[in-house]
mmCIF file of C-alpha atoms in Angstrom:
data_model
loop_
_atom_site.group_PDB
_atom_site.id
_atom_site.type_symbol
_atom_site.label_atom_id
_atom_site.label_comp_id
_atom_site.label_asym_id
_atom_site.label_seq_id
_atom_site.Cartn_x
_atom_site.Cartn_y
_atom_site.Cartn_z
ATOM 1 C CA UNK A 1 -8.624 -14.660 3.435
ATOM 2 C CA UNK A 2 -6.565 -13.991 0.469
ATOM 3 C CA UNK A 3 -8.310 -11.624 -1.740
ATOM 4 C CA UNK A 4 -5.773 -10.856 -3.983
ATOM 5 C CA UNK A 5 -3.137 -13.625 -5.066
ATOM 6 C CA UNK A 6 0.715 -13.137 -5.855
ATOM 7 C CA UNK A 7 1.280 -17.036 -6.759
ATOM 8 C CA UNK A 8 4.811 -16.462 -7.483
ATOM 9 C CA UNK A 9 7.228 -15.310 -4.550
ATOM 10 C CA UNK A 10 9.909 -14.112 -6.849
ATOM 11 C CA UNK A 11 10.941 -14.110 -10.687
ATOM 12 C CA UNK A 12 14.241 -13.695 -12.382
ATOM 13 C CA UNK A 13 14.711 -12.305 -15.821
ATOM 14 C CA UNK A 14 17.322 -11.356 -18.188
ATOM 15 C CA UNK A 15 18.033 -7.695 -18.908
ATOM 16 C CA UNK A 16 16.426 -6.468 -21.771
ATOM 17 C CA UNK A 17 13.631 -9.414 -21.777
ATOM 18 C CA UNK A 18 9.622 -9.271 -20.888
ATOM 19 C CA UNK A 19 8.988 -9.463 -17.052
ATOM 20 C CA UNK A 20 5.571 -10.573 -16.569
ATOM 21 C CA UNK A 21 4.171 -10.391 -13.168
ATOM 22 C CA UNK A 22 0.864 -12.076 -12.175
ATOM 23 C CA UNK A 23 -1.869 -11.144 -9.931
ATOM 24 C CA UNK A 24 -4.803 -13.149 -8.986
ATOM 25 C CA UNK A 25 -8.418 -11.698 -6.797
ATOM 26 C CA UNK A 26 -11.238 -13.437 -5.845
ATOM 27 C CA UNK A 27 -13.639 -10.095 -4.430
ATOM 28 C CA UNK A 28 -15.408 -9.333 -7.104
ATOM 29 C CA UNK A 29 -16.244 -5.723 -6.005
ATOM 30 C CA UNK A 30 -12.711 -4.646 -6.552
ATOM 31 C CA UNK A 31 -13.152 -1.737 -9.127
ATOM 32 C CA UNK A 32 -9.639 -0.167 -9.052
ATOM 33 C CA UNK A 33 -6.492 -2.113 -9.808
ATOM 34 C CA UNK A 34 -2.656 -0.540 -8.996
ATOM 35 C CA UNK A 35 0.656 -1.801 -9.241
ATOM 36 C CA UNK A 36 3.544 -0.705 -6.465
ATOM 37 C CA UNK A 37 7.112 -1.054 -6.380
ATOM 38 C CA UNK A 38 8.796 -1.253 -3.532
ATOM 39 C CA UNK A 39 12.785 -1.137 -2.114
ATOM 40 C CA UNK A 40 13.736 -2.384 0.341
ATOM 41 C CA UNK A 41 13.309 -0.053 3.630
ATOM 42 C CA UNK A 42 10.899 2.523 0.955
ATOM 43 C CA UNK A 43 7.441 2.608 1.077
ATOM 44 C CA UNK A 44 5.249 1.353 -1.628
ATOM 45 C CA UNK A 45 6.277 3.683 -5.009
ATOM 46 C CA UNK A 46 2.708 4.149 -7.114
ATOM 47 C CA UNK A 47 3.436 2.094 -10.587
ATOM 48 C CA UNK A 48 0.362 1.976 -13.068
ATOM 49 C CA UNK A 49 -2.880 1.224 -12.395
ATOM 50 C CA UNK A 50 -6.028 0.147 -14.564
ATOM 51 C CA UNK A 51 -9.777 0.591 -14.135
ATOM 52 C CA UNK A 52 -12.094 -2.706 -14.062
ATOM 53 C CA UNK A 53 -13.729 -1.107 -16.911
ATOM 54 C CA UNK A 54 -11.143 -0.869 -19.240
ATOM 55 C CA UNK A 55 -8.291 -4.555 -20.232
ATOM 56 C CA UNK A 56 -5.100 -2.695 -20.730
ATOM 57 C CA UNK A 57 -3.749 0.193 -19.823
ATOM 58 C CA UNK A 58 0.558 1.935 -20.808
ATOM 59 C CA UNK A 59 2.619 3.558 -19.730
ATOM 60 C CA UNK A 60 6.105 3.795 -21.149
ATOM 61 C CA UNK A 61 7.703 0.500 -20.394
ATOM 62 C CA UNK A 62 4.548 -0.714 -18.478
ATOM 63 C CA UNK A 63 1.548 -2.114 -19.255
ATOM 64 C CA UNK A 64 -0.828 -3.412 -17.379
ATOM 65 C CA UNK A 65 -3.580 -6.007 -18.432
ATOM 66 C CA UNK A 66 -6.820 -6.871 -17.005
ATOM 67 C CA UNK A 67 -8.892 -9.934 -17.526
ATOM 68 C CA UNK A 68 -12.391 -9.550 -15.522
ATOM 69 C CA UNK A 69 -14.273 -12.602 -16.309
ATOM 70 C CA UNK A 70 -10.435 -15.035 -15.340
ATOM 71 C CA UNK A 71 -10.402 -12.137 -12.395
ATOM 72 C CA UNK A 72 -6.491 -11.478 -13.342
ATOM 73 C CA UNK A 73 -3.809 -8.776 -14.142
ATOM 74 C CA UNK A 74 -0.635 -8.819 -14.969
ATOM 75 C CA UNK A 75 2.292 -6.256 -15.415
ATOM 76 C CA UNK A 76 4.501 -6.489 -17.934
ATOM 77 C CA UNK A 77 7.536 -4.675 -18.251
ATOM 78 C CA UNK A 78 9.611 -4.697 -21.333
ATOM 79 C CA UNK A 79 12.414 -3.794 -21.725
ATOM 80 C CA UNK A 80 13.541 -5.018 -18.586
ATOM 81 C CA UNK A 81 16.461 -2.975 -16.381
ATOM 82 C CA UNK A 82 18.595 -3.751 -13.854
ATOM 83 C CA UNK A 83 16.920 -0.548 -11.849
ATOM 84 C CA UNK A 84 13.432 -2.450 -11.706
ATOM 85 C CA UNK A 85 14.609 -5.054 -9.701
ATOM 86 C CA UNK A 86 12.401 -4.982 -5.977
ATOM 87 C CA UNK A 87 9.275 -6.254 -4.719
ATOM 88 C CA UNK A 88 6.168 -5.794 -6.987
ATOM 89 C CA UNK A 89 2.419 -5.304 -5.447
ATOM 90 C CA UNK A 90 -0.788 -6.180 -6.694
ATOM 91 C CA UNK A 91 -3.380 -4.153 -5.011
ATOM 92 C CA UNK A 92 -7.525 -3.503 -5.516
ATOM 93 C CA UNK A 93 -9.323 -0.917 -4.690
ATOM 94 C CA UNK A 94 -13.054 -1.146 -3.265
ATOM 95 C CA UNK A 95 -15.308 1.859 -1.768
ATOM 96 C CA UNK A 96 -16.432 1.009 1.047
ATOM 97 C CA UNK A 97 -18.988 3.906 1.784
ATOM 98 C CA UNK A 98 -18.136 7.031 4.090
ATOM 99 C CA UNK A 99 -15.137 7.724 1.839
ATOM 100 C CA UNK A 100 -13.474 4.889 2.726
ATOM 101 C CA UNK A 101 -11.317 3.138 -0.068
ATOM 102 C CA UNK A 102 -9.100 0.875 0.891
ATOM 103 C CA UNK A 103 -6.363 -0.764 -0.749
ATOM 104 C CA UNK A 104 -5.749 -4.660 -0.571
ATOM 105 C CA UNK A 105 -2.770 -6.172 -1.272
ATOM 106 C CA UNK A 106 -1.276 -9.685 -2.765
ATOM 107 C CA UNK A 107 1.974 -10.463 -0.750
ATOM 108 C CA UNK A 108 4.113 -9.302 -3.396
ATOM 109 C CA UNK A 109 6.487 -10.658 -6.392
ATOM 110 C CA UNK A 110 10.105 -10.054 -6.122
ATOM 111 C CA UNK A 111 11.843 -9.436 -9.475
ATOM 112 C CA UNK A 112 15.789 -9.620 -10.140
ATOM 113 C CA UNK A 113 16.555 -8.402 -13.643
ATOM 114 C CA UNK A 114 20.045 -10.028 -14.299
ATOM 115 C CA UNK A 115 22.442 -7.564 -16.093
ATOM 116 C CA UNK B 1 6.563 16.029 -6.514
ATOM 117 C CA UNK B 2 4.609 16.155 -3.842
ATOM 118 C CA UNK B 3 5.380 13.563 -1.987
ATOM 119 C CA UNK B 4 4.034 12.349 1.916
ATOM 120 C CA UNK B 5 6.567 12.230 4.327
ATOM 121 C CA UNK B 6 6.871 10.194 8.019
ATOM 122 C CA UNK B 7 8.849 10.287 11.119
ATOM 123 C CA UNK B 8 10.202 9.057 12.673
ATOM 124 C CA UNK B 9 11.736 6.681 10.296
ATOM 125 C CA UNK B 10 12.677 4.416 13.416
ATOM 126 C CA UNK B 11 11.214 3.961 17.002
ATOM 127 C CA UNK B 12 12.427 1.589 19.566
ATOM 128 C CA UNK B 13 10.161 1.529 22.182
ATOM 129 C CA UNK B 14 9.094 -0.912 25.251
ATOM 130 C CA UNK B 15 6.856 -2.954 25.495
ATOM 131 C CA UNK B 16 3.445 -0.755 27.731
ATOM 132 C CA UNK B 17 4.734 2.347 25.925
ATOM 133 C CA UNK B 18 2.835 5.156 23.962
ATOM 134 C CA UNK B 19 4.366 5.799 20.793
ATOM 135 C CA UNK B 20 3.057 8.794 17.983
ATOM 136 C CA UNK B 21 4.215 8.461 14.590
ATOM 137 C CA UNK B 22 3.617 11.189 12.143
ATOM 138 C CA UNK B 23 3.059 11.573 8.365
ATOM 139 C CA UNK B 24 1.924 14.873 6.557
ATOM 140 C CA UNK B 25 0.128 13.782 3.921
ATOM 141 C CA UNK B 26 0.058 15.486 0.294
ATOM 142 C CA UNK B 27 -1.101 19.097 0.676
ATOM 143 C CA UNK B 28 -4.308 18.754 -1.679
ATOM 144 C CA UNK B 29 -5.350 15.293 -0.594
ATOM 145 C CA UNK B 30 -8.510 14.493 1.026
ATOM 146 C CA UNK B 31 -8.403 10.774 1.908
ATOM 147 C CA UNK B 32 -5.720 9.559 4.888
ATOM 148 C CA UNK B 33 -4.073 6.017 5.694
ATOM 149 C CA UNK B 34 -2.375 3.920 7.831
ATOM 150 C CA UNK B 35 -1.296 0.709 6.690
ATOM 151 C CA UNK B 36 1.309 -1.421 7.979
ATOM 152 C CA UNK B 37 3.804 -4.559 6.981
ATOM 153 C CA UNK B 38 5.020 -7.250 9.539
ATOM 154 C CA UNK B 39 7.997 -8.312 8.865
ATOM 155 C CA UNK B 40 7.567 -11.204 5.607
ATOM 156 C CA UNK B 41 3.856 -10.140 5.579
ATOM 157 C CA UNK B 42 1.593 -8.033 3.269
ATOM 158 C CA UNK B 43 0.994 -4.899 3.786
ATOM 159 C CA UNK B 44 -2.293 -4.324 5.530
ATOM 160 C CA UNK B 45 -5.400 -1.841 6.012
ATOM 161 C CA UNK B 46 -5.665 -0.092 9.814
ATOM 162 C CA UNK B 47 -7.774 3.134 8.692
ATOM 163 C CA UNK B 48 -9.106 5.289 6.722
ATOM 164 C CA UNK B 49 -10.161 8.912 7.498
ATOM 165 C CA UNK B 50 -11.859 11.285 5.734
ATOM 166 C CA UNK B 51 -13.433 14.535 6.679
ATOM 167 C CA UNK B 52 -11.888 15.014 10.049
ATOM 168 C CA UNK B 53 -13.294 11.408 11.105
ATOM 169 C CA UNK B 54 -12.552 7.445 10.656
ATOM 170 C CA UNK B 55 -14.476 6.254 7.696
ATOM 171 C CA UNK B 56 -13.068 2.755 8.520
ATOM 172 C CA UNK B 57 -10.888 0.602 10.302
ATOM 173 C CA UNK B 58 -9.909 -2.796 10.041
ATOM 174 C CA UNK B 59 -9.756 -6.100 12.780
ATOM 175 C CA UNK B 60 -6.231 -4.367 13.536
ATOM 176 C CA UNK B 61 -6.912 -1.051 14.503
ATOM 177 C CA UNK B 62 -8.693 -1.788 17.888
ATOM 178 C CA UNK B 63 -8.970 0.502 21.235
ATOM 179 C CA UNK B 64 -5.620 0.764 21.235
ATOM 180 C CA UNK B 65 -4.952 2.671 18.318
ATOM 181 C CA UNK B 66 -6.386 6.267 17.329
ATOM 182 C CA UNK B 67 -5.763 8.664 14.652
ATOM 183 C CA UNK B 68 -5.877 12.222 14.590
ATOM 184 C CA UNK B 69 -5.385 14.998 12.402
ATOM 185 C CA UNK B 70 -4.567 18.015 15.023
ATOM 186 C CA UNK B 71 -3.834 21.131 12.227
ATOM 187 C CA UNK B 72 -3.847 21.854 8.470
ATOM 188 C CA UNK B 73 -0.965 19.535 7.589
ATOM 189 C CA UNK B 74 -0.197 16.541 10.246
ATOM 190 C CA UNK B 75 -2.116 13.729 10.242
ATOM 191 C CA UNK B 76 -1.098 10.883 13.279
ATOM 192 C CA UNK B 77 -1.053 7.222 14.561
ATOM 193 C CA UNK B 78 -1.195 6.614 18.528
ATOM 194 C CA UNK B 79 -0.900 3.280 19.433
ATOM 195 C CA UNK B 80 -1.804 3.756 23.130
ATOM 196 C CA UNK B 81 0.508 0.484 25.253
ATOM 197 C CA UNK B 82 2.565 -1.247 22.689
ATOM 198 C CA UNK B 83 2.664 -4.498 22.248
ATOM 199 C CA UNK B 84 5.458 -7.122 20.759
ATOM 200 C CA UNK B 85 3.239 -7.944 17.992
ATOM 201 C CA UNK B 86 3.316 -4.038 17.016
ATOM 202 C CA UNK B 87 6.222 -4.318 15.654
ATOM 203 C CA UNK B 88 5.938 -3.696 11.857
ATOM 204 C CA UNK B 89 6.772 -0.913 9.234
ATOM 205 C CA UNK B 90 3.691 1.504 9.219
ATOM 206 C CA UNK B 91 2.874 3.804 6.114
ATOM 207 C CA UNK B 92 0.903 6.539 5.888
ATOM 208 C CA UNK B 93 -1.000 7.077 2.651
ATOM 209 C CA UNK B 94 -3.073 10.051 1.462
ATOM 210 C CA UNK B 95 -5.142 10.183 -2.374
ATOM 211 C CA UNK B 96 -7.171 13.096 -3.645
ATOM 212 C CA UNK B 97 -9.493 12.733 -5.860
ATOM 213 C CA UNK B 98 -8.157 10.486 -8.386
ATOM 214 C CA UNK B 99 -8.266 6.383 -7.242
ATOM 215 C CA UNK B 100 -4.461 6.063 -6.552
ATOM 216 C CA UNK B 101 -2.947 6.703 -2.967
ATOM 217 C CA UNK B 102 0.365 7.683 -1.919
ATOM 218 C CA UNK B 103 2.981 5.793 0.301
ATOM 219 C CA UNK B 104 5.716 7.735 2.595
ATOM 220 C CA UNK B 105 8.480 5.866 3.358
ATOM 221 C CA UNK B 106 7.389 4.254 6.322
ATOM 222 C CA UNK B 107 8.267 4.079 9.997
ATOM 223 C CA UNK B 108 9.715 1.188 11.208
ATOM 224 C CA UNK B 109 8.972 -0.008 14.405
ATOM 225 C CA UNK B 110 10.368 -2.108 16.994
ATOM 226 C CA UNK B 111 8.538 -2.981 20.692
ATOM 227 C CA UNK B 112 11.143 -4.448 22.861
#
């Protein structure tokens, strides 16, 4: 059961261009929506993350957007670097009750910026 | 930064075997994790605990995993008699009070 989609196994951009990275989720109980980076052999690296109550949220090179009623996000990053090249994780967040909030994951997008 | 920390970063064990791996979590945080990655897979939910006690656990974590968190600062994974299909990276995570948790860097692994 795939709650949260990464359609697209990997993505290859030119330096300096707009890398756009898609996320799809189907729970709609998610309420908490992050973005992780991740190298290889490195655990997940915290990104940006958004709120279900708010559509966009930036930070420096990132943004993230947030489109509720499509359930979707997407991360772009602009300018693109060679540095931001690894694997890129959609997650949502849920509480569960009993202070419980677990993190769900899409399988992850991996992004080559080409110098 | 603050940042959560694991080790071993490797473990080769056989298959029957106990293995412990450990994380300390960030020093404020209240919320702990494990989560782990086969190999090519997505990372996945085992636990959750909060105040000294499993708030919940996923289809993974059966009878033959536990969690503890013996002091101030350490907070554990047992899986009791390893199996093949244990082999995987496992994080640790911890989050205060804000939504976002933390990763460590993993520990990777391998059941002969």
């Amino acid at each position: 059961d795939q709650q949260v989609k990464q359609n697209s196994p990997s993505l290859s951009v030119q330096e300096g261009r707009i890398s756009i990275l898609n996320c799809d989720y189907t729970n709609s109980m998610f309420d908490y929506f992050l973005w992780y980076k991740k190298y290889p052999a490195e655990g997940p690296t915290f990104l940006i993350s958004i709120s279900s109550i708010k559509d966009k949220n930036e930070d420096g090179r990132f943004t993230v957007f947030l489109n509720k009623s499509a359930k979707h996000l997407s991360l772009h990053i602009v300018p693109s670097q060679p540095g931001d090249s690894a694997v890129y994780f959609c997650a949502a967040n849920t509480y569960s009750g009993a202070g419980s909030y677990q993190l769900t994951f899409g399988k992850g997008t991996k992004l080559s910026v080409i110098p | 930064e603050p940042e959560v920390t694991q080790t071993p970063s490797h473990q080769v064990t056989q298959m029957g075997q106990e293995v412990i791996l450990r994380c300390v979590p960030i020093s404020n945080h209240l919320y702990f994790y494990w989560y782990r990655q086969i190999l090519g897979q997505k990372v996945e939910f085992l636990v959750s605990f909060y105040n000294n006690e499993i708030s919940e656990k996923s289809e993974i974590f059966d009878d033959q995993f536990s969690v503890e968190r013996p002091d101030g600062s350490n907070f554990t994974l047992k899986i009791r008699s390893t199996k093949l299909e244990d082999s995987a990276m496992y994080f640790c995570a911890s989050k205060g009070l804000a939504e976002t948790q933390y990763f460590g860097p993993g520990t990777r692994l391998l059941v002969l």
